[in-house]
Amino acid sequence: MESRKLRPLDKAALERQSEFRYQLRRFLRFGEEASRAAGVTAVQYHLMLHTQAFAGRDWASVGELAERLQIQPHGVVALVTRCEEAGMVRRQGNAEDGRMVEVHLTAKGKRCVAQVAAQHRAQLGELAAVIEAARASGG
């Protein structure tokens, strides 16, 4: 982190940060509950969602998933194994690079992601409004 002198925040800025953190936590909690209701953990849902994150393809590599999830690749491998055992994803070797493993959604995984992502749509709008309010007020 950069070592420059930071100005203290005024009360209004602290309130905006608090509101943002509160709304972000509500969003995350909603996602945890929606994932659980769909029969997966939040991190399993995130892994499946991130397989769809790259334009022009419907899969992600273990390394890409590690970056998106901010966890170590060996942790992703264990998570992929659990999702594979649940019938949500399948592994496939990459045709161009034999060292790379592609993680694809199964039909069951696609249904799960579609269901949970649709439930997040309204929540994302609410969170976006809080972010925009904080941004507009200089917070």
mmCIF file of C-alpha atoms in Angstrom:
data_model
loop_
_atom_site.group_PDB
_atom_site.id
_atom_site.type_symbol
_atom_site.label_atom_id
_atom_site.label_comp_id
_atom_site.label_asym_id
_atom_site.label_seq_id
_atom_site.Cartn_x
_atom_site.Cartn_y
_atom_site.Cartn_z
ATOM 1 C CA MET A 1 0.000 0.000 0.000
ATOM 2 C CA GLU A 2 1.194 3.511 -0.808
ATOM 3 C CA SER A 3 2.710 5.391 2.127
ATOM 4 C CA ARG A 4 1.255 8.848 1.639
ATOM 5 C CA LYS A 5 -0.391 10.918 4.305
ATOM 6 C CA LEU A 6 -4.140 10.387 4.271
ATOM 7 C CA ARG A 7 -6.574 13.091 5.271
ATOM 8 C CA PRO A 8 -9.002 12.130 8.008
ATOM 9 C CA LEU A 9 -12.587 11.680 6.856
ATOM 10 C CA ASP A 10 -15.331 13.950 8.058
ATOM 11 C CA LYS A 11 -18.446 12.602 9.753
ATOM 12 C CA ALA A 12 -20.498 12.576 6.534
ATOM 13 C CA ALA A 13 -17.809 10.556 4.735
ATOM 14 C CA LEU A 14 -17.686 8.065 7.608
ATOM 15 C CA GLU A 15 -21.466 7.732 7.428
ATOM 16 C CA ARG A 16 -21.268 7.038 3.660
ATOM 17 C CA GLN A 17 -18.566 4.426 4.193
ATOM 18 C CA SER A 18 -20.605 2.806 6.936
ATOM 19 C CA GLU A 19 -23.714 2.732 4.740
ATOM 20 C CA PHE A 20 -21.737 1.260 1.858
ATOM 21 C CA ARG A 21 -20.225 -1.469 4.078
ATOM 22 C CA TYR A 22 -23.651 -2.228 5.543
ATOM 23 C CA GLN A 23 -25.289 -2.521 2.120
ATOM 24 C CA LEU A 24 -22.382 -4.576 0.781
ATOM 25 C CA ARG A 25 -22.684 -6.972 3.717
ATOM 26 C CA ARG A 26 -26.457 -7.215 3.146
ATOM 27 C CA PHE A 27 -25.770 -8.064 -0.507
ATOM 28 C CA LEU A 28 -23.230 -10.717 0.454
ATOM 29 C CA ARG A 29 -25.559 -12.180 3.070
ATOM 30 C CA PHE A 30 -28.386 -12.291 0.524
ATOM 31 C CA GLY A 31 -26.061 -14.171 -1.830
ATOM 32 C CA GLU A 32 -25.108 -16.649 0.878
ATOM 33 C CA GLU A 33 -28.762 -17.367 1.605
ATOM 34 C CA ALA A 34 -29.737 -17.584 -2.085
ATOM 35 C CA SER A 35 -26.874 -19.995 -2.748
ATOM 36 C CA ARG A 36 -27.799 -22.145 0.233
ATOM 37 C CA ALA A 37 -31.425 -22.251 -0.918
ATOM 38 C CA ALA A 38 -30.189 -23.495 -4.314
ATOM 39 C CA GLY A 39 -28.238 -26.287 -2.598
ATOM 40 C CA VAL A 40 -24.707 -24.887 -2.908
ATOM 41 C CA THR A 41 -22.383 -22.772 -0.812
ATOM 42 C CA ALA A 42 -21.715 -19.155 -1.743
ATOM 43 C CA VAL A 43 -18.165 -19.973 -2.839
ATOM 44 C CA GLN A 44 -19.435 -22.834 -5.021
ATOM 45 C CA TYR A 45 -21.881 -20.406 -6.645
ATOM 46 C CA HIS A 46 -19.084 -17.883 -7.187
ATOM 47 C CA LEU A 47 -16.872 -20.516 -8.792
ATOM 48 C CA MET A 48 -19.688 -21.494 -11.153
ATOM 49 C CA LEU A 49 -20.535 -17.861 -11.922
ATOM 50 C CA HIS A 50 -16.904 -17.087 -12.737
ATOM 51 C CA THR A 51 -16.776 -19.910 -15.306
ATOM 52 C CA GLN A 52 -19.044 -17.624 -17.338
ATOM 53 C CA ALA A 53 -16.926 -14.476 -16.889
ATOM 54 C CA PHE A 54 -14.854 -14.580 -20.058
ATOM 55 C CA ALA A 55 -16.108 -13.287 -23.399
ATOM 56 C CA GLY A 56 -16.213 -15.796 -26.218
ATOM 57 C CA ARG A 57 -16.159 -18.929 -24.073
ATOM 58 C CA ASP A 58 -18.205 -20.771 -21.473
ATOM 59 C CA TRP A 59 -15.392 -22.002 -19.241
ATOM 60 C CA ALA A 60 -12.564 -20.776 -17.054
ATOM 61 C CA SER A 61 -9.175 -22.193 -16.159
ATOM 62 C CA VAL A 62 -8.200 -23.077 -12.617
ATOM 63 C CA GLY A 63 -5.781 -20.128 -12.598
ATOM 64 C CA GLU A 64 -8.478 -17.709 -13.728
ATOM 65 C CA LEU A 65 -10.842 -19.009 -11.073
ATOM 66 C CA ALA A 66 -8.137 -18.645 -8.422
ATOM 67 C CA GLU A 67 -7.702 -14.996 -9.397
ATOM 68 C CA ARG A 68 -11.450 -14.298 -9.470
ATOM 69 C CA LEU A 69 -12.006 -16.002 -6.109
ATOM 70 C CA GLN A 70 -8.781 -14.598 -4.627
ATOM 71 C CA ILE A 71 -7.692 -18.023 -3.370
ATOM 72 C CA GLN A 72 -4.757 -20.317 -4.103
ATOM 73 C CA PRO A 73 -4.997 -22.628 -7.143
ATOM 74 C CA HIS A 74 -4.875 -25.749 -4.941
ATOM 75 C CA GLY A 75 -7.940 -24.415 -3.109
ATOM 76 C CA VAL A 76 -9.718 -24.013 -6.447
ATOM 77 C CA VAL A 77 -8.862 -27.599 -7.363
ATOM 78 C CA ALA A 78 -10.480 -28.820 -4.130
ATOM 79 C CA LEU A 79 -13.516 -26.609 -4.749
ATOM 80 C CA VAL A 80 -13.837 -27.846 -8.343
ATOM 81 C CA THR A 81 -13.706 -31.414 -7.026
ATOM 82 C CA ARG A 82 -16.591 -30.716 -4.641
ATOM 83 C CA CYS A 83 -18.614 -29.022 -7.396
ATOM 84 C CA GLU A 84 -17.842 -31.912 -9.744
ATOM 85 C CA GLU A 85 -19.030 -34.431 -7.136
ATOM 86 C CA ALA A 86 -22.259 -32.411 -6.841
ATOM 87 C CA GLY A 87 -22.733 -32.623 -10.618
ATOM 88 C CA MET A 88 -22.369 -28.860 -11.155
ATOM 89 C CA VAL A 89 -19.140 -28.697 -13.185
ATOM 90 C CA ARG A 90 -16.902 -30.895 -15.280
ATOM 91 C CA ARG A 91 -13.210 -30.651 -16.044
ATOM 92 C CA GLN A 92 -11.818 -30.822 -19.520
ATOM 93 C CA GLY A 93 -8.261 -30.629 -20.793
ATOM 94 C CA ASN A 94 -7.486 -27.664 -23.011
ATOM 95 C CA ALA A 95 -6.959 -28.706 -26.636
ATOM 96 C CA GLU A 96 -4.207 -26.125 -27.220
ATOM 97 C CA ASP A 97 -2.369 -26.327 -23.884
ATOM 98 C CA GLY A 98 -2.355 -29.730 -22.234
ATOM 99 C CA ARG A 99 -1.266 -28.201 -18.911
ATOM 100 C CA MET A 100 -4.456 -26.142 -18.655
ATOM 101 C CA VAL A 101 -7.651 -27.533 -17.154
ATOM 102 C CA GLU A 102 -10.927 -25.971 -18.258
ATOM 103 C CA VAL A 103 -13.853 -25.886 -15.822
ATOM 104 C CA HIS A 104 -17.248 -26.080 -17.560
ATOM 105 C CA LEU A 105 -20.752 -25.922 -16.113
ATOM 106 C CA THR A 106 -22.990 -28.940 -16.488
ATOM 107 C CA ALA A 107 -26.697 -28.519 -17.259
ATOM 108 C CA LYS A 108 -27.355 -28.718 -13.514
ATOM 109 C CA GLY A 109 -24.711 -26.053 -12.839
ATOM 110 C CA LYS A 110 -26.182 -23.780 -15.522
ATOM 111 C CA ARG A 111 -29.635 -24.036 -13.935
ATOM 112 C CA CYS A 112 -28.203 -23.235 -10.504
ATOM 113 C CA VAL A 113 -26.253 -20.200 -11.740
ATOM 114 C CA ALA A 114 -29.247 -18.900 -13.703
ATOM 115 C CA GLN A 115 -31.507 -19.209 -10.647
ATOM 116 C CA VAL A 116 -29.158 -17.550 -8.148
ATOM 117 C CA ALA A 117 -27.984 -14.840 -10.575
ATOM 118 C CA ALA A 118 -31.578 -13.877 -11.354
ATOM 119 C CA GLN A 119 -32.255 -13.495 -7.632
ATOM 120 C CA HIS A 120 -29.259 -11.141 -7.370
ATOM 121 C CA ARG A 121 -30.470 -8.759 -10.084
ATOM 122 C CA ALA A 122 -32.591 -6.513 -7.827
ATOM 123 C CA GLN A 123 -30.022 -6.629 -5.031
ATOM 124 C CA LEU A 124 -27.320 -5.461 -7.446
ATOM 125 C CA GLY A 125 -29.455 -2.486 -8.403
ATOM 126 C CA GLU A 126 -29.838 -1.481 -4.768
ATOM 127 C CA LEU A 127 -26.103 -1.835 -4.142
ATOM 128 C CA ALA A 128 -25.303 0.171 -7.283
ATOM 129 C CA ALA A 129 -27.508 2.999 -6.004
ATOM 130 C CA VAL A 130 -25.585 3.100 -2.698
ATOM 131 C CA ILE A 131 -22.256 3.144 -4.558
ATOM 132 C CA GLU A 132 -23.434 5.924 -6.833
ATOM 133 C CA ALA A 133 -24.677 7.990 -3.871
ATOM 134 C CA ALA A 134 -21.297 7.606 -2.136
ATOM 135 C CA ARG A 135 -19.441 8.482 -5.334
ATOM 136 C CA ALA A 136 -21.617 11.536 -6.051
ATOM 137 C CA SER A 137 -21.080 12.943 -2.574
ATOM 138 C CA GLY A 138 -17.298 12.554 -2.684
ATOM 139 C CA GLY A 139 -17.190 9.643 -0.263
#
